[in-house]
Short mmCIF file of C-alpha atoms in Angstrom, two decimals:
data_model
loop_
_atom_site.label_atom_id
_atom_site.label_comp_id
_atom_site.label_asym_id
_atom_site.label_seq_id
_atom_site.Cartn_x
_atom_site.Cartn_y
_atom_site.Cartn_z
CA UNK F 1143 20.75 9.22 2.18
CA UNK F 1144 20.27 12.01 -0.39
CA UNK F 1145 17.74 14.49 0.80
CA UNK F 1146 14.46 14.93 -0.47
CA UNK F 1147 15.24 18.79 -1.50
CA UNK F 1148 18.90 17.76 -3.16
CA UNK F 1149 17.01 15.20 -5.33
CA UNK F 1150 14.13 17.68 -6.37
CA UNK F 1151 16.49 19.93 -7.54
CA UNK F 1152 18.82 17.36 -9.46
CA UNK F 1153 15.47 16.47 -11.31
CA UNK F 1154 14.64 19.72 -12.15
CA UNK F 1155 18.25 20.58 -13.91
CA UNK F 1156 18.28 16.69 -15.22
CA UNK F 1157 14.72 17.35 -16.79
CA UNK F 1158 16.13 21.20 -18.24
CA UNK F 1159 19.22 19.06 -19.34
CA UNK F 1160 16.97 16.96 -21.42
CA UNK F 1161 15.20 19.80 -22.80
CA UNK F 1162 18.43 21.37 -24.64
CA UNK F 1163 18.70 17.47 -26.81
CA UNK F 1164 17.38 17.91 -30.08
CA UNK F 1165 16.76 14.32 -30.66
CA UNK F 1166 14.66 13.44 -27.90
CA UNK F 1167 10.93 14.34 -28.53
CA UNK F 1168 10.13 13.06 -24.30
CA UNK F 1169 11.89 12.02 -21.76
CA UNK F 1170 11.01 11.08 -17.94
CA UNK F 1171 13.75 11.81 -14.98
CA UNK F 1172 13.72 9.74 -12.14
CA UNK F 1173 15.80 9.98 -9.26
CA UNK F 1174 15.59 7.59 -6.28
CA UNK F 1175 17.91 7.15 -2.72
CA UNK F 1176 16.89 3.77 -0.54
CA UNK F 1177 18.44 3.29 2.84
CA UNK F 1178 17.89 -0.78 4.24
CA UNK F 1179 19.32 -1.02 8.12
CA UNK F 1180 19.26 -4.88 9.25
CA UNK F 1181 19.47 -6.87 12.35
CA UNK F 1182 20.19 -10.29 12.74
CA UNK F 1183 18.63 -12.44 15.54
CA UNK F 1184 19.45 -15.33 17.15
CA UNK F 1185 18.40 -16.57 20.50
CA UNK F 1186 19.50 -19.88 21.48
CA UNK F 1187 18.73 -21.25 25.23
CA UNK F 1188 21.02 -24.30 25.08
CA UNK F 1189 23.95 -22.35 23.09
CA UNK F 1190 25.84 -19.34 24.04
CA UNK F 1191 24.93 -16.45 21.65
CA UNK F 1192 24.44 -12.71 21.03
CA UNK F 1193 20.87 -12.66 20.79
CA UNK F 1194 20.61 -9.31 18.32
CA UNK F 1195 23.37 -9.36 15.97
CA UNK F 1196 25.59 -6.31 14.55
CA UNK F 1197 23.47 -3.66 12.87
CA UNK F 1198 24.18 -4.09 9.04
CA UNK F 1199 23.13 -1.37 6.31
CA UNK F 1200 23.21 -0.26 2.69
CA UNK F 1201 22.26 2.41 1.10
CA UNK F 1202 22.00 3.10 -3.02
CA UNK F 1203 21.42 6.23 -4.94
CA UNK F 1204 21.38 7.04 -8.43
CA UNK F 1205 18.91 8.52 -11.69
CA UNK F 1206 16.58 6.72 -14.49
CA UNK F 1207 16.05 8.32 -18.04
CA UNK F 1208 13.35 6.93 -20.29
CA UNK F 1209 13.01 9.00 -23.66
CA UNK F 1210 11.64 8.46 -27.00
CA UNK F 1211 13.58 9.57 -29.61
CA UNK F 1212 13.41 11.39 -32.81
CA UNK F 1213 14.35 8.82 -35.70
CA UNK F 1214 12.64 9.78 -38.82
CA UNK F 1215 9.30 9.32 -39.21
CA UNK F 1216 9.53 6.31 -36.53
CA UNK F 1217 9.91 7.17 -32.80
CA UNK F 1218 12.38 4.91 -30.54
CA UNK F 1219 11.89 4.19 -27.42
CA UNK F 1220 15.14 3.72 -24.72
CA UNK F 1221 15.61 3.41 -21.04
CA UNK F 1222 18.94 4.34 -18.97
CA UNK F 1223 20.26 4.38 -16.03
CA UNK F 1224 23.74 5.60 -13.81
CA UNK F 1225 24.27 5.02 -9.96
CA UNK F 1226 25.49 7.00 -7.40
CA UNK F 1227 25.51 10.04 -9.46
CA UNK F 1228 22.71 12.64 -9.87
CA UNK F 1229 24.71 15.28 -11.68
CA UNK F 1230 24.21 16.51 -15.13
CA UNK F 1231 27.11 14.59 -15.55
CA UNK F 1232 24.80 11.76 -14.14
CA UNK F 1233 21.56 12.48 -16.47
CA UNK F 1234 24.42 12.19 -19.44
CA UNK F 1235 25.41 9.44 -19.10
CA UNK F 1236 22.35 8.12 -18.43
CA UNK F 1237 20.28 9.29 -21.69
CA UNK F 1238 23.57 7.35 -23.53
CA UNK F 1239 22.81 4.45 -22.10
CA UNK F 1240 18.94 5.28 -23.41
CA UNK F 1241 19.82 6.15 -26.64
CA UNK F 1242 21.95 3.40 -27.77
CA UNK F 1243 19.67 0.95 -26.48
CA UNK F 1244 16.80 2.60 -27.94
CA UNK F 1245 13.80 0.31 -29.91
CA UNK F 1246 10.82 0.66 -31.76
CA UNK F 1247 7.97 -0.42 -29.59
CA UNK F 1248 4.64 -0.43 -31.66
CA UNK F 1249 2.79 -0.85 -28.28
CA UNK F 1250 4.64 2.40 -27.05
CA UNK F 1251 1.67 5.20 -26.61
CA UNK F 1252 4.07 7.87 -24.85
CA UNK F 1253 5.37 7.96 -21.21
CA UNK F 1254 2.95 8.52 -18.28
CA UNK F 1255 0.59 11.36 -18.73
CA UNK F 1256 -1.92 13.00 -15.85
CA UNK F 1257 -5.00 10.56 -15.04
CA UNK F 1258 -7.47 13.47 -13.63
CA UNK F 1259 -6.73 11.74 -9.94
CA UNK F 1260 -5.67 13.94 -7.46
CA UNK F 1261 -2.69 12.76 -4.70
CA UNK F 1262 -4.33 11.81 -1.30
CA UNK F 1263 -1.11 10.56 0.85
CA UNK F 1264 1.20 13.64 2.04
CA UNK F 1265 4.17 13.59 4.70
CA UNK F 1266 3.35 10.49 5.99
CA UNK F 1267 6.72 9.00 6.69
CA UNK F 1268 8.26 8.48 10.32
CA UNK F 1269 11.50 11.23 10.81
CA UNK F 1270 12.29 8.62 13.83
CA UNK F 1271 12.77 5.80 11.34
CA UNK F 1272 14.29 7.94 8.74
CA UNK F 1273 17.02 8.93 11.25
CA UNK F 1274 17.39 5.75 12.65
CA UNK F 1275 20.28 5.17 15.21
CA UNK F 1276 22.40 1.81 15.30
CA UNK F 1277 21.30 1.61 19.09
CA UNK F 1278 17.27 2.04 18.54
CA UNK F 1279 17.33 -0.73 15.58
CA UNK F 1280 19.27 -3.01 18.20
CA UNK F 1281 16.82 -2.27 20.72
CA UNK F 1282 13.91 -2.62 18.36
CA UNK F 1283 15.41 -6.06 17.77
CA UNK F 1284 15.38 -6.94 21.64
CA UNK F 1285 12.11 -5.84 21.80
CA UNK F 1286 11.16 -9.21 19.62
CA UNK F 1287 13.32 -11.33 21.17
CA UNK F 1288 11.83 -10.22 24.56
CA UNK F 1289 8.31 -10.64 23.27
CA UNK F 1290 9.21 -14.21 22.32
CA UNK F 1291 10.89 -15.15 25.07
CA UNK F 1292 7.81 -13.94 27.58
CA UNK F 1293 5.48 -16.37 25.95
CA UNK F 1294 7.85 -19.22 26.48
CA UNK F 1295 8.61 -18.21 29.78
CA UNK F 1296 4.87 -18.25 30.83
CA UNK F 1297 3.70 -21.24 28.87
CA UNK F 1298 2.05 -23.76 31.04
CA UNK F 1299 2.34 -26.21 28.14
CA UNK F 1300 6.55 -25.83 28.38
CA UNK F 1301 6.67 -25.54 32.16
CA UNK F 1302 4.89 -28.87 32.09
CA UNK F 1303 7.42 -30.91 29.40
CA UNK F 1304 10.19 -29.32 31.13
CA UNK F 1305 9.26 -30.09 34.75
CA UNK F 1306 10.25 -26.85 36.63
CA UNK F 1307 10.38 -23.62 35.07
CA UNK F 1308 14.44 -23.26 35.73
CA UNK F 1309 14.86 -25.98 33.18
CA UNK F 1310 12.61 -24.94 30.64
CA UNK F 1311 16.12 -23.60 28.38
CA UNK F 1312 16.86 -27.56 27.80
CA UNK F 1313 13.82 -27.39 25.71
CA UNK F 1314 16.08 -26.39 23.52
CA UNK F 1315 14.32 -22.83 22.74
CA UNK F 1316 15.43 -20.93 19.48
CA UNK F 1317 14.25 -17.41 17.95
CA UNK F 1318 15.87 -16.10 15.21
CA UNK F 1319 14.94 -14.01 12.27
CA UNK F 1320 15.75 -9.94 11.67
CA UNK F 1321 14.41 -6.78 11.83
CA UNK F 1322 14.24 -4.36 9.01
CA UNK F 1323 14.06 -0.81 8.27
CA UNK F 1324 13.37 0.40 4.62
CA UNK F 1325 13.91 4.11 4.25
CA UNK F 1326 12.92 5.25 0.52
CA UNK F 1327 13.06 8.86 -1.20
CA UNK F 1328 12.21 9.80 -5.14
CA UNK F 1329 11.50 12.56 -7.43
CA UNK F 1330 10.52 12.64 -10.69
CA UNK F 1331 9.13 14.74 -13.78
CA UNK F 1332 8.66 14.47 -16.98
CA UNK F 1333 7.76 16.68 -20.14
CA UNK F 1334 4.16 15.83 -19.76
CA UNK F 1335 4.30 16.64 -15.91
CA UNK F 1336 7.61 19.34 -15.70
CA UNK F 1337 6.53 20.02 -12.14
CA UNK F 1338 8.73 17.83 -9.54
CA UNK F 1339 6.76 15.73 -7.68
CA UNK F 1340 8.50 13.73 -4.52
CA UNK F 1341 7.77 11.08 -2.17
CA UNK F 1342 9.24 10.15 1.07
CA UNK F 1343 8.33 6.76 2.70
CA UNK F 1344 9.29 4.25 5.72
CA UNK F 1345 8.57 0.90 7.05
CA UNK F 1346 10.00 -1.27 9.90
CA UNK F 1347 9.23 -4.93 9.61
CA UNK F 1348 9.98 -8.02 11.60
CA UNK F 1349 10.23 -11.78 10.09
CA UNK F 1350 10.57 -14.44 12.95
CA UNK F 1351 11.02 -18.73 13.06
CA UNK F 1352 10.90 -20.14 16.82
CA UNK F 1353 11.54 -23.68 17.77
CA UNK F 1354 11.23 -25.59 20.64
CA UNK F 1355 13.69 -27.97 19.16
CA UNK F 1356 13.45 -30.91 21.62
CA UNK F 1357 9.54 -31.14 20.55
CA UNK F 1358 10.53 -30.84 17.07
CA UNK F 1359 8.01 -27.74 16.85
CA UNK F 1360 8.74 -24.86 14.90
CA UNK F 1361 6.35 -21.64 14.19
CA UNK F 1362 6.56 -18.14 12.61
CA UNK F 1363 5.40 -14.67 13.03
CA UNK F 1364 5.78 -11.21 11.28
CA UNK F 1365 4.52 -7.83 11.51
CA UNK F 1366 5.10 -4.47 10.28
CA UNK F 1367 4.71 -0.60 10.70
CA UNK F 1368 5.11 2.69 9.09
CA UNK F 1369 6.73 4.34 11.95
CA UNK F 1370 9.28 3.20 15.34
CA UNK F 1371 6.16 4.29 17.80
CA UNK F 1372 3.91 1.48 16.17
CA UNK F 1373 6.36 -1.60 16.18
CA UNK F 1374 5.74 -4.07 18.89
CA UNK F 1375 6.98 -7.63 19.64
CA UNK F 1376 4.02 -9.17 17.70
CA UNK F 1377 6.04 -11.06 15.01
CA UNK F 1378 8.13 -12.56 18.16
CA UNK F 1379 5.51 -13.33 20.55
CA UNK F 1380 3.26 -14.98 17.22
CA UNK F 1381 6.11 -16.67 16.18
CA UNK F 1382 6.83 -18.52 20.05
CA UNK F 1383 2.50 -19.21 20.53
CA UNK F 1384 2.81 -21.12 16.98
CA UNK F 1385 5.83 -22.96 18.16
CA UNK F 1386 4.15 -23.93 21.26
CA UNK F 1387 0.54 -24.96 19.49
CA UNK F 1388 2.59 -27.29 17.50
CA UNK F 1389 3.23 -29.45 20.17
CA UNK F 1390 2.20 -32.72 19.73
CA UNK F 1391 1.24 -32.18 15.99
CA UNK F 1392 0.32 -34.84 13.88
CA UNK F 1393 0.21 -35.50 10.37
CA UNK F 1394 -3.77 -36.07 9.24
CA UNK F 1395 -4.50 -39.09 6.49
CA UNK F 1396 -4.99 -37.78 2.81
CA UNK F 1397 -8.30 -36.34 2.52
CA UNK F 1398 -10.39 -33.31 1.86
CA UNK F 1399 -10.96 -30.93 5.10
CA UNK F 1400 -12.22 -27.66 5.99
CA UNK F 1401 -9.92 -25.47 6.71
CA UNK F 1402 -9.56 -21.68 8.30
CA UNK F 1403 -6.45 -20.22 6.28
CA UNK F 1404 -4.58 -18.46 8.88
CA UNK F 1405 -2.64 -15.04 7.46
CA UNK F 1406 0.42 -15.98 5.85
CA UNK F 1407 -2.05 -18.69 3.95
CA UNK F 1408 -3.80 -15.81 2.66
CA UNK F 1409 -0.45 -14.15 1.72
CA UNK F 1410 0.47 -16.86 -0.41
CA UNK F 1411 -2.44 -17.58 -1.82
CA UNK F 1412 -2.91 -13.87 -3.09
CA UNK F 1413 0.99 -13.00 -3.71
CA UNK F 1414 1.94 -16.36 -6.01
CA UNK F 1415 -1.83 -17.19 -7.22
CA UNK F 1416 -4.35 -14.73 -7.23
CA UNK F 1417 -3.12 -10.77 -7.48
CA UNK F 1418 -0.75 -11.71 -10.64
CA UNK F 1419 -3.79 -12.51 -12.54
CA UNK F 1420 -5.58 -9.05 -11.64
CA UNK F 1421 -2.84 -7.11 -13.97
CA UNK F 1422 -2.98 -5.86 -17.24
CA UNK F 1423 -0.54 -7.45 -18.34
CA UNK F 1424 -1.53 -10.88 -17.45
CA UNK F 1425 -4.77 -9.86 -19.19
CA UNK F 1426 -2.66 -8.97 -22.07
CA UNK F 1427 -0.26 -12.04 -22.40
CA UNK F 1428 -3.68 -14.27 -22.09
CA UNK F 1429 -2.59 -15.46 -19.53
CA UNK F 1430 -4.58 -14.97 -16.21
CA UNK F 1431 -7.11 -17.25 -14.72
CA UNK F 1432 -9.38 -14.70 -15.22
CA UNK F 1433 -9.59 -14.19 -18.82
CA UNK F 1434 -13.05 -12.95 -20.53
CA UNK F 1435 -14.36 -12.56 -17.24
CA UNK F 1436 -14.66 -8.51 -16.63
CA UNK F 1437 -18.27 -7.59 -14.67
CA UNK F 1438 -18.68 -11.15 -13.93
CA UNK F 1439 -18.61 -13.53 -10.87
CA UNK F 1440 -14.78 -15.26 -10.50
CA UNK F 1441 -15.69 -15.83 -6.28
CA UNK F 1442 -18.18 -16.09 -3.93
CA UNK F 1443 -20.34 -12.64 -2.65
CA UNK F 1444 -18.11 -12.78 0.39
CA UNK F 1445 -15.09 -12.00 -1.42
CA UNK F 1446 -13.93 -8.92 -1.96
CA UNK F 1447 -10.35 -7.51 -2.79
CA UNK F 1448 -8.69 -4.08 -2.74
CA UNK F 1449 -5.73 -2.62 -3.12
CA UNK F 1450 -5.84 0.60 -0.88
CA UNK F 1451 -2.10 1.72 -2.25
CA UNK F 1452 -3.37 5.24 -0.19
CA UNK F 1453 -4.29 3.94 2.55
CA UNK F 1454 -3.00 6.18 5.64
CA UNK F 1455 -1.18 3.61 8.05
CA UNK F 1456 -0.83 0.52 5.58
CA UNK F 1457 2.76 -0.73 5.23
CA UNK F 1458 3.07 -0.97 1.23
CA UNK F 1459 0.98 2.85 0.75
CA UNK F 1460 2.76 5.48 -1.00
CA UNK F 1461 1.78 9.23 -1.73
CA UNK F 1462 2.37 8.83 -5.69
CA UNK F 1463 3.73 5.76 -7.77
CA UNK F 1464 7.25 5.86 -9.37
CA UNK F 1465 5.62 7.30 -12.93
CA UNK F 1466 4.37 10.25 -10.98
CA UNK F 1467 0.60 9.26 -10.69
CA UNK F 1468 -1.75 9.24 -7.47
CA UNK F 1469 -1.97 6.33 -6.04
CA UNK F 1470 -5.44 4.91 -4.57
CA UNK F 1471 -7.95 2.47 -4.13
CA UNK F 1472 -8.67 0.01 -6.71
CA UNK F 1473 -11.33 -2.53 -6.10
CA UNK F 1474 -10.51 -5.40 -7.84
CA UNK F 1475 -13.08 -8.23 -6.88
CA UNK F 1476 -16.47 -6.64 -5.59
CA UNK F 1477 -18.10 -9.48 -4.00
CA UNK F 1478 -17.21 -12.03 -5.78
CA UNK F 1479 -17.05 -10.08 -9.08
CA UNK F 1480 -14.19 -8.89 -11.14
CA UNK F 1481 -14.49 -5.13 -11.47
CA UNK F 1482 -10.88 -3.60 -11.59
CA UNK F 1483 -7.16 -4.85 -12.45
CA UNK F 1484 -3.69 -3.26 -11.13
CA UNK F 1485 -1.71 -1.37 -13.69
CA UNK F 1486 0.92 0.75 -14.87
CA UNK F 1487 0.39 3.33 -17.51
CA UNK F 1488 2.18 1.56 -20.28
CA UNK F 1489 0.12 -1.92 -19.81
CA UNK F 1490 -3.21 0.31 -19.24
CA UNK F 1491 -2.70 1.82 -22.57
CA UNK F 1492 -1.28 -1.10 -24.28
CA UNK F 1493 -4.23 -3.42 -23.25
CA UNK F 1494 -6.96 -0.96 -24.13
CA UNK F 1495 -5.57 -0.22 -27.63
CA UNK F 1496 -5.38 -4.13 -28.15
CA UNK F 1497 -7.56 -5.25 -30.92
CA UNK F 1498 -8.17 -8.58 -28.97
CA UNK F 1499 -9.18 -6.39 -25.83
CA UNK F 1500 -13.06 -7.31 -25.79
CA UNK F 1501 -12.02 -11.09 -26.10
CA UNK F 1502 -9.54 -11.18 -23.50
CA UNK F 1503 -11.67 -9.00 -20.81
CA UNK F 1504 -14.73 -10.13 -21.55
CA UNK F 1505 -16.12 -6.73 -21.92
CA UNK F 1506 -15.51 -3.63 -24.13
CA UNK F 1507 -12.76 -1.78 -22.15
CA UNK F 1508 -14.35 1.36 -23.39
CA UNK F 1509 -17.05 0.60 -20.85
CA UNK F 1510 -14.68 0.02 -18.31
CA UNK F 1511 -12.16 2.98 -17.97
CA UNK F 1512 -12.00 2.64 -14.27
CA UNK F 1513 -10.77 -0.45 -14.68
CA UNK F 1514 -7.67 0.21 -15.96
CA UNK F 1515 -6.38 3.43 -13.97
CA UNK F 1516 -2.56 3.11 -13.31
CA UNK F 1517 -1.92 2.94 -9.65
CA UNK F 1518 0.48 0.18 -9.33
CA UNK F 1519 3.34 1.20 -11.38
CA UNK F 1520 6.25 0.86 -9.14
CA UNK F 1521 10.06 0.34 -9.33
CA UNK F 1522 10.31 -2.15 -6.64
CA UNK F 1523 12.52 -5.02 -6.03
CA UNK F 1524 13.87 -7.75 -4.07
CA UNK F 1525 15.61 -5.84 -0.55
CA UNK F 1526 13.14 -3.34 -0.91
CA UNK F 1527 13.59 -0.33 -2.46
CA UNK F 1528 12.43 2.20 -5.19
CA UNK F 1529 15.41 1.64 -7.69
CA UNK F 1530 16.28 4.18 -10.01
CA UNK F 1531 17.82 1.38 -12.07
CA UNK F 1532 14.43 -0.26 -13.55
CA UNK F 1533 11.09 0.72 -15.34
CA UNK F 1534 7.84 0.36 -13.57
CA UNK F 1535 5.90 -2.48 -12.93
CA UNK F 1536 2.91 -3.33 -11.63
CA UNK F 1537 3.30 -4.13 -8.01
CA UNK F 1538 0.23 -4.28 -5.42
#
């Protein structure tokens, strides 16, 4: 990976570059370098096999211009982007691909300016996981498969199907899943904030199926941490109880119940259902189940949600977001009412400045301001990642 200083620096004589163009009125640098290490698992009791797989990984550099330019009277607005390559040369090529795909957006404001929030989250990645060695990620990935196999191993449940506890591999015991490691660095800076500001972040997570495939049982377990020291076998050992609880499972009539939702549930419900329709631009579009209802009750008093994107020790917290801003806690449903959204600084401004605004919230957004601070403005995407190669969005 690139290191944090090498990038800081590129920014700086990108941003310098930028300065010199005498058709761009702003511009934003951003420079990112992602590192993803994966192992593959698969345990099989009945079948001969590797258990951890060969440690794969990839790793992706590269810079991000966004600048408005000078056209006239009007202003056009372009974004740009050039991988593995954070030379002037780099930042060129870049702003080309910026300028000749340059619009006018009448919703533009200007790019990302200070919010009077201070940064909170400082040096809080793990050097162990940022280092990472081939034979530590394989023996992070035994450490699942170990945890797994332990709760088969001492199951009463299994012992009993299987007889005697030397047979208890013709149950026909599978674990499989992976372990990964995301290892993310950025700087950026713009004209509104020249000063460089960088982030450095990790997170090792484990995704897990077991089956006890004679019982036709299957369950699943995950889990997560910031650093090597606090990653244990729970997404193994959660994954091999489920598999054994669902024993004997039987499929209920059609009916209502009450149920407990059990984490990954919750996960759903929130990821696919309920957080998309706390953004601004949901709000915007018109299209979140929440419309008009700012200040008012959407749940019941025992809900409340917050995004914590600071929060020292949470998986998904970073130090600053990927348009430079401090990133923090944003209640978004205090007990059962709707008091804040997630936002970037372009849907923030574009909602507020909407002349439909007090329709679609429900409430003057002049009254609100808190509302709308951008905290969530990410470059995220699917392998993890802070890609140099997209705009912000709003991402929890």
């Amino acid at each position: 990976m690139i290191p944090l200083s090498q990038l800081k620096e590129a920014v700086e004589e990108g941003l310098a570059f930028l300065k010199e163009q005498d058709d761009v009125e702003e511009a934003e640098v951003y420079m990112a370098s992602n590192g993803v290490l994966l192992t593959r698992l698969n345990y099989t009791s009945h079948i001969p096999c590797n258990g951890v797989e060969e440690p794969k990984s990839i790793e992706n550099y590269g810079v991000g211009i966004q600048a408005v330019f000078k056209d006239g009277e009007a202003k056009r607005v372009g974004f740009g982007s050039e991988p593995s390559d954070i030379s002037i040369d780099g930042v060129r090529s870049a702003l080309d691909k910026a300028r000749k795909g340059a619009v006018t957006d009448p919703e533009f404001v200007g790019l990302a300016r200070p919010t009077g929030e201070q940064r909170t989250l400082r040096d809080y990645h793990d050097p162990n996981l940022m280092e990472m060695r081939d034979e530590d990620l394989v023996g992070a990935g035994w450490k699942v498969i170990n945890g797994a196999l332990r709760v088969f191993q001492t199951s009463e449940t299994l012992t009993s199907i299987a007889g005697n506890p030397d047979r208890l591999h013709e149950l026909g015991i599978i674990v499989g899943g992976d372990v990964t490691i995301l290892q993310e660095r950025m700087a950026i800076a713009s004209y509104a904030m020249p000063r460089v500001q960088t982030d450095e972040s990790t997170a090792i997570m484990s995704f897990i199926t077991s089956m006890v495939e004679r019982e036709e049982s299957k369950g699943s377990g995950y889990g997560a941490s910031t650093s090597l020291a606090g990653f244990t076998d729970e997404a193994g050992t959660e994954a091999a109880r489920n598999a054994i609880a669902g024993i004997g499972g039987v499929r209920l009539p059609t009916g209502d119940y009450r149920v407990v939702l059990g984490r990954e549930a919750a996960m759903e419900l929130l990821h696919y259902l309920i957080v998309p329709g706390l953004q601004t631009a949901m709000f915007y579009a018109a299209g979140s189940p929440f419309m008009g209802k700012l200040g008012q009750h959407v749940a019941s008093e025992k809900v409340t949600i917050v995004d914590d994107g600071a929060g020292e020790g949470l998986v998904g917290a970073k130090g600053i977001t990927d348009e430079g801003l401090p990133t923090g806690r944003t209640v978004l449903i205090d007990r059962g009412r709707l008091v804040g959204l997630l936002s970037n600084y372009y849907e923030s401004q574009r909602l507020q400045r909407d002349e439909r605004a007090k329709e679609k919230l429900g409430a003057d957004p002049r009254e609100w301001g808190s509302a709308f601070v951008p905290r969530n403005g990410f470059r995220f995407a699917r392998g993890g990642g802070r890609h140099f190669d997209s705009q912000p969005g709003i991402h929890p």
